[in-house]
Structures are given as C-alpha cells and as structure tokens.
PDB file of C-alpha atoms in Angstrom:
ATOM      1  CA  ALA A  28       9.327  13.955  10.380  1.00 94.00           C
ATOM      2  CA  ASP A  29       6.389  16.554  10.932  1.00 97.00           C
ATOM      3  CA  ALA A  30       2.786  15.083  10.373  1.00 97.00           C
ATOM      4  CA  ARG A  31       0.919  18.078  11.013  1.00 96.00           C
ATOM      5  CA  ALA A  32       3.361  19.774   8.453  1.00 97.00           C
ATOM      6  CA  GLY A  33       2.461  17.029   6.438  1.00 97.00           C
ATOM      7  CA  ARG A  34      -1.346  17.641   6.391  1.00 96.00           C
ATOM      8  CA  GLN A  35      -0.574  21.115   4.909  1.00 96.00           C
ATOM      9  CA  LYS A  36       1.539  19.442   2.184  1.00 96.00           C
ATOM     10  CA  ILE A  37      -1.019  17.028   0.804  1.00 96.00           C
ATOM     11  CA  THR A  38      -3.152  19.351  -1.806  1.00 94.00           C
ATOM     12  CA  ALA A  39      -1.939  17.223  -4.626  1.00 94.00           C
ATOM     13  CA  CYS A  40      -2.744  13.980  -2.955  1.00 97.00           C
ATOM     14  CA  GLN A  41      -5.996  14.068  -1.520  1.00 96.00           C
ATOM     15  CA  ALA A  42      -7.861  13.728  -5.159  1.00 96.00           C
ATOM     16  CA  CYS A  43      -6.842  10.320  -5.429  1.00 97.00           C
ATOM     17  CA  HIS A  44      -5.881   9.116  -1.780  1.00 98.00           C
ATOM     18  CA  GLY A  45      -8.268  11.542   0.318  1.00 97.00           C
ATOM     19  CA  LEU A  46      -7.358  13.770   3.162  1.00 96.00           C
ATOM     20  CA  ASP A  47      -8.678  10.727   5.575  1.00 96.00           C
ATOM     21  CA  GLY A  48      -6.217   8.089   3.687  1.00 98.00           C
ATOM     22  CA  LEU A  49      -8.916   6.218   1.567  1.00 97.00           C
ATOM     23  CA  SER A  50      -8.581   6.013  -2.005  1.00 98.00           C
ATOM     24  CA  LYS A  51     -11.188   7.818  -4.322  1.00 97.00           C
ATOM     25  CA  ASN A  52      -9.826   6.439  -7.089  1.00 93.00           C
ATOM     26  CA  PRO A  53      -9.722   2.578  -8.225  1.00 93.00           C
ATOM     27  CA  GLU A  54      -6.132   2.735  -8.962  1.00 94.00           C
ATOM     28  CA  ALA A  55      -5.100   4.354  -5.940  1.00 97.00           C
ATOM     29  CA  PRO A  56      -4.157   2.638  -2.646  1.00 98.00           C
ATOM     30  CA  ASN A  57      -5.701   3.429   0.912  1.00 98.00           C
ATOM     31  CA  LEU A  58      -2.937   5.196   2.513  1.00 98.00           C
ATOM     32  CA  ALA A  59      -4.609   5.985   5.814  1.00 98.00           C
ATOM     33  CA  GLY A  60      -2.586   4.373   9.046  1.00 97.00           C
ATOM     34  CA  GLN A  61      -0.161   2.809   6.508  1.00 98.00           C
ATOM     35  CA  ILE A  62       3.342   2.256   8.045  1.00 98.00           C
ATOM     36  CA  GLU A  63       5.486   5.166   7.736  1.00 98.00           C
ATOM     37  CA  GLY A  64       8.871   3.588   6.447  1.00 97.00           C
ATOM     38  CA  TYR A  65       7.035   1.853   4.003  1.00 98.00           C
ATOM     39  CA  LEU A  66       5.430   5.094   2.174  1.00 98.00           C
ATOM     40  CA  VAL A  67       8.526   6.982   2.745  1.00 98.00           C
ATOM     41  CA  LYS A  68      10.294   4.647   0.505  1.00 97.00           C
ATOM     42  CA  ALA A  69       7.542   4.374  -2.143  1.00 98.00           C
ATOM     43  CA  LEU A  70       7.648   8.483  -2.397  1.00 98.00           C
ATOM     44  CA  MET A  71      11.410   8.145  -2.316  1.00 98.00           C
ATOM     45  CA  GLU A  72      11.403   5.342  -5.101  1.00 97.00           C
ATOM     46  CA  TYR A  73       8.621   7.319  -7.262  1.00 98.00           C
ATOM     47  CA  LYS A  74      10.476  10.702  -6.999  1.00 98.00           C
ATOM     48  CA  SER A  75      13.975   8.752  -8.360  1.00 97.00           C
ATOM     49  CA  GLY A  76      11.584   6.917 -10.968  1.00 96.00           C
ATOM     50  CA  THR A  77      12.788   3.490  -9.373  1.00 95.00           C
ATOM     51  CA  ARG A  78       9.080   2.468  -8.861  1.00 96.00           C
ATOM     52  CA  LYS A  79       6.736   3.334 -12.087  1.00 94.00           C
ATOM     53  CA  ASN A  80       3.672   5.430 -11.751  1.00 96.00           C
ATOM     54  CA  GLU A  81       3.044   8.150 -14.104  1.00 96.00           C
ATOM     55  CA  SER A  82       1.324  10.011 -11.777  1.00 96.00           C
ATOM     56  CA  MET A  83       3.054   9.656  -8.958  1.00 98.00           C
ATOM     57  CA  ASN A  84       6.555  10.332 -10.834  1.00 98.00           C
ATOM     58  CA  ILE A  85       4.901  13.377 -11.927  1.00 97.00           C
ATOM     59  CA  VAL A  86       4.157  14.699  -8.523  1.00 96.00           C
ATOM     60  CA  THR A  87       7.189  13.815  -6.257  1.00 97.00           C
ATOM     61  CA  LYS A  88       9.443  14.909  -8.909  1.00 96.00           C
ATOM     62  CA  ASP A  89      10.097  18.632  -7.339  1.00 94.00           C
ATOM     63  CA  LEU A  90       9.175  17.920  -3.716  1.00 97.00           C
ATOM     64  CA  SER A  91      11.629  17.393  -1.066  1.00 98.00           C
ATOM     65  CA  ASP A  92      12.706  14.715   0.800  1.00 97.00           C
ATOM     66  CA  GLN A  93      11.360  16.667   4.014  1.00 98.00           C
ATOM     67  CA  ASP A  94       8.311  17.284   2.063  1.00 98.00           C
ATOM     68  CA  LEU A  95       7.778  13.414   1.483  1.00 98.00           C
ATOM     69  CA  ALA A  96       8.774  12.630   4.927  1.00 98.00           C
ATOM     70  CA  ASP A  97       5.797  14.667   6.447  1.00 98.00           C
ATOM     71  CA  MET A  98       3.600  13.506   3.907  1.00 98.00           C
ATOM     72  CA  ALA A  99       4.238   9.930   4.978  1.00 98.00           C
ATOM     73  CA  ALA A 100       4.011  10.774   8.528  1.00 98.00           C
ATOM     74  CA  TYR A 101       0.604  12.083   8.148  1.00 98.00           C
ATOM     75  CA  TYR A 102      -0.809   9.297   6.452  1.00 98.00           C
ATOM     76  CA  SER A 103       0.527   7.086   8.724  1.00 98.00           C
ATOM     77  CA  SER A 104      -0.443   9.140  11.545  1.00 97.00           C
ATOM     78  CA  ILE A 105      -4.229   8.005  10.867  1.00 97.00           C
ATOM     79  CA  GLU A 106      -5.589   5.484  13.151  1.00 96.00           C
ATOM     80  CA  ILE A 107      -7.599   2.640  11.849  1.00 96.00           C
ATOM     81  CA  ASP A 108      -9.482   0.020  13.365  1.00 95.00           C
ATOM     82  CA  VAL A 109      -9.472  -3.420  11.480  1.00 94.00           C
ATOM     83  CA  LEU A 110     -12.008  -5.818  11.931  1.00 86.00           C
ATOM     84  CA  PRO A 111     -10.539  -9.292  11.924  1.00 73.00           C
ATOM     85  CA  PRO A 112     -11.474 -11.666   9.543  1.00 69.00           C
TER      86      PRO A 112
ATOM     87  CA  ALA B  30     -11.574 -13.459  -7.618  1.00 94.00           C
ATOM     88  CA  ASP B  31     -12.446 -16.001  -4.430  1.00 97.00           C
ATOM     89  CA  ALA B  32     -11.553 -14.247  -1.240  1.00 97.00           C
ATOM     90  CA  ARG B  33     -12.179 -17.740   0.716  1.00 96.00           C
ATOM     91  CA  ALA B  34      -9.973 -19.542  -1.555  1.00 97.00           C
ATOM     92  CA  GLY B  35      -7.497 -16.759  -1.156  1.00 97.00           C
ATOM     93  CA  ARG B  36      -7.410 -16.908   3.009  1.00 96.00           C
ATOM     94  CA  GLN B  37      -6.068 -20.503   2.149  1.00 96.00           C
ATOM     95  CA  LYS B  38      -3.263 -19.481   0.006  1.00 96.00           C
ATOM     96  CA  ILE B  39      -1.474 -16.675   2.324  1.00 96.00           C
ATOM     97  CA  THR B  40       0.597 -19.148   4.297  1.00 94.00           C
ATOM     98  CA  ALA B  41       3.883 -17.151   2.898  1.00 94.00           C
ATOM     99  CA  CYS B  42       2.367 -13.637   3.102  1.00 97.00           C
ATOM    100  CA  GLN B  43       1.144 -13.913   6.725  1.00 96.00           C
ATOM    101  CA  ALA B  44       5.169 -13.783   8.516  1.00 96.00           C
ATOM    102  CA  CYS B  45       5.158 -10.059   7.082  1.00 97.00           C
ATOM    103  CA  HIS B  46       1.886  -8.942   6.428  1.00 98.00           C
ATOM    104  CA  GLY B  47      -0.698 -11.009   9.001  1.00 97.00           C
ATOM    105  CA  LEU B  48      -3.841 -13.111   8.738  1.00 96.00           C
ATOM    106  CA  ASP B  49      -5.556  -9.563   9.778  1.00 96.00           C
ATOM    107  CA  GLY B  50      -3.721  -7.969   7.009  1.00 98.00           C
ATOM    108  CA  LEU B  51      -1.726  -5.472   9.632  1.00 97.00           C
ATOM    109  CA  SER B  52       2.160  -5.496   9.152  1.00 97.00           C
ATOM    110  CA  LYS B  53       4.398  -7.753  11.186  1.00 97.00           C
ATOM    111  CA  ASN B  54       7.115  -5.982   9.729  1.00 93.00           C
ATOM    112  CA  PRO B  55       8.457  -2.441   9.485  1.00 93.00           C
ATOM    113  CA  GLU B  56       9.164  -3.195   5.727  1.00 94.00           C
ATOM    114  CA  ALA B  57       6.056  -4.512   4.817  1.00 97.00           C
ATOM    115  CA  PRO B  58       2.713  -2.750   4.288  1.00 98.00           C
ATOM    116  CA  ASN B  59      -0.739  -3.287   5.537  1.00 98.00           C
ATOM    117  CA  LEU B  60      -2.717  -4.778   3.266  1.00 98.00           C
ATOM    118  CA  ALA B  61      -5.903  -4.861   5.143  1.00 98.00           C
ATOM    119  CA  GLY B  62      -8.987  -3.577   3.239  1.00 97.00           C
ATOM    120  CA  GLN B  63      -6.255  -2.273   0.741  1.00 98.00           C
ATOM    121  CA  ILE B  64      -7.845  -1.660  -2.785  1.00 98.00           C
ATOM    122  CA  GLU B  65      -8.153  -4.787  -4.853  1.00 98.00           C
ATOM    123  CA  GLY B  66      -7.338  -3.893  -8.207  1.00 97.00           C
ATOM    124  CA  TYR B  67      -3.942  -1.987  -6.933  1.00 98.00           C
ATOM    125  CA  LEU B  68      -3.196  -5.046  -4.810  1.00 98.00           C
ATOM    126  CA  VAL B  69      -3.550  -7.178  -8.000  1.00 98.00           C
ATOM    127  CA  LYS B  70      -1.518  -4.774  -9.889  1.00 97.00           C
ATOM    128  CA  ALA B  71       1.410  -5.031  -7.595  1.00 98.00           C
ATOM    129  CA  LEU B  72       1.046  -8.509  -7.613  1.00 98.00           C
ATOM    130  CA  MET B  73       1.427  -9.242 -10.910  1.00 98.00           C
ATOM    131  CA  GLU B  74       4.257  -6.475 -11.108  1.00 97.00           C
ATOM    132  CA  TYR B  75       6.385  -8.281  -8.655  1.00 98.00           C
ATOM    133  CA  LYS B  76       5.883 -11.570 -10.729  1.00 98.00           C
ATOM    134  CA  SER B  77       6.957  -9.879 -13.974  1.00 97.00           C
ATOM    135  CA  GLY B  78       9.787  -8.107 -11.972  1.00 96.00           C
ATOM    136  CA  THR B  79       8.922  -4.464 -13.295  1.00 95.00           C
ATOM    137  CA  ARG B  80       8.270  -3.982  -9.304  1.00 96.00           C
ATOM    138  CA  LYS B  81      11.401  -4.443  -7.598  1.00 94.00           C
ATOM    139  CA  ASN B  82      11.041  -5.962  -4.100  1.00 96.00           C
ATOM    140  CA  GLU B  83      13.705  -9.091  -3.241  1.00 96.00           C
ATOM    141  CA  SER B  84      11.192 -10.748  -0.950  1.00 96.00           C
ATOM    142  CA  MET B  85       8.039  -9.998  -3.406  1.00 98.00           C
ATOM    143  CA  ASN B  86       9.999 -11.027  -6.596  1.00 98.00           C
ATOM    144  CA  ILE B  87      10.841 -14.432  -4.972  1.00 97.00           C
ATOM    145  CA  VAL B  88       7.764 -15.176  -3.199  1.00 96.00           C
ATOM    146  CA  THR B  89       5.367 -14.296  -6.658  1.00 97.00           C
ATOM    147  CA  LYS B  90       7.599 -16.179  -9.243  1.00 96.00           C
ATOM    148  CA  ASP B  91       5.923 -19.340  -9.411  1.00 94.00           C
ATOM    149  CA  LEU B  92       2.576 -18.135  -8.330  1.00 97.00           C
ATOM    150  CA  SER B  93      -0.789 -18.415 -11.055  1.00 98.00           C
ATOM    151  CA  ASP B  94      -2.415 -15.200 -11.968  1.00 97.00           C
ATOM    152  CA  GLN B  95      -5.333 -16.916 -10.370  1.00 98.00           C
ATOM    153  CA  ASP B  96      -3.400 -17.262  -6.830  1.00 98.00           C
ATOM    154  CA  LEU B  97      -2.863 -13.631  -6.772  1.00 98.00           C
ATOM    155  CA  ALA B  98      -6.174 -12.272  -7.741  1.00 98.00           C
ATOM    156  CA  ASP B  99      -7.555 -14.259  -4.715  1.00 98.00           C
ATOM    157  CA  MET B 100      -5.157 -13.393  -2.331  1.00 98.00           C
ATOM    158  CA  ALA B 101      -5.366  -9.860  -3.000  1.00 98.00           C
ATOM    159  CA  ALA B 102      -9.507 -10.469  -2.740  1.00 98.00           C
ATOM    160  CA  TYR B 103      -8.483 -11.863   0.546  1.00 98.00           C
ATOM    161  CA  TYR B 104      -6.616  -8.826   1.774  1.00 98.00           C
ATOM    162  CA  SER B 105      -9.270  -6.584   0.159  1.00 98.00           C
ATOM    163  CA  SER B 106     -11.940  -8.270   1.677  1.00 97.00           C
ATOM    164  CA  ILE B 107     -11.069  -7.625   5.225  1.00 97.00           C
ATOM    165  CA  GLU B 108     -13.005  -4.788   6.767  1.00 96.00           C
ATOM    166  CA  ILE B 109     -11.046  -1.526   7.965  1.00 96.00           C
ATOM    167  CA  ASP B 110     -12.523   1.952   9.842  1.00 95.00           C
ATOM    168  CA  VAL B 111     -10.686   4.585   9.443  1.00 94.00           C
ATOM    169  CA  LEU B 112     -10.709   7.637  12.348  1.00 86.00           C
ATOM    170  CA  PRO B 113     -11.001  10.694  10.587  1.00 73.00           C
ATOM    171  CA  PRO B 114      -8.383  13.352  10.979  1.00 69.00           C
TER     172      PRO B 114
END
C-alpha cells in the first residue's frame, strides 16, 4: 500500500476525518496514526456491509481494495505523540 | 462519564489497547484521544452484538452502560499531538 498515493485519494474522507486525521465531526473517529491493519479491516467491512454506517457504506462502495489500502496507509502514516496519563 | 473512574475499570482493555491507549496488538486500534462519542457508540454496539468482534463482544457483554461510558471517557481524555502531514 502507498501512503503517498493514498493522500491523493482521500478527498471524500477529509470533511469528517481531516487531512490531518483528526475528526471534524463528533460522530467520526480520529484516524491519525491508527493501526494500518485495523483501518484496512474497517474499510473492507464497510465496503462489504458487514459493518454498518450509512456514510461509510456509501463512500466505500465503489472503491477498489487498492484504493482502500492506500487510504489506510496514508492515515496510518501520520505520526502521533501521546502524553502518558 | 468519569474518566478517573474509567481508569480503574480498564483492566481487561490494557493488554490490547494499553493504559496509554496505544495498541499492543496488530488487530487492536489505538484509543488514545479518540472521540468520546465514537468510543461509547462502538462499545454499545459491541455489547449489543450489532458490531462483531469476538473479543470485544465477550468483554463488553457484562459491563454496565456506566462502565462503558467511564472507560470511553478515560481513553478519550488522553492527550495526543499530531504531526501534520
């Protein structure tokens, strides 16, 4: 998967998840630095309908597995720092 | 919801999600700084079985809505910094 290609494919994602991977919408999760395999699985489940979310089911429906993998790679590649509790 | 109480309730969560909210398991997502309402919804869906994941369906089954809300508050309260792409 290609994070650089993914960055060019996230036009539909940005309104809710940001270019920086931080949520812009109280129903949308942050994606910055998220585990890549988790994101791929989530996207594949949204595409197949196994996981239900109206917006996500619609936006993933016509995307290729390669597109989904590249998008996951992009968001996962964003570096995050955590301030330990 | 009470993040401080939540910190005392995440014993079962830590092996995969960490006390710091960073994944310790390639199948588990980071939770640090995640949107609180998103986490609550995810936990409620795992508890009801609407969202399928064997481990999460088991661990949420006997937890109260208050426990789930407190746990979500704890993980959401962890501060994160994102390095802009």
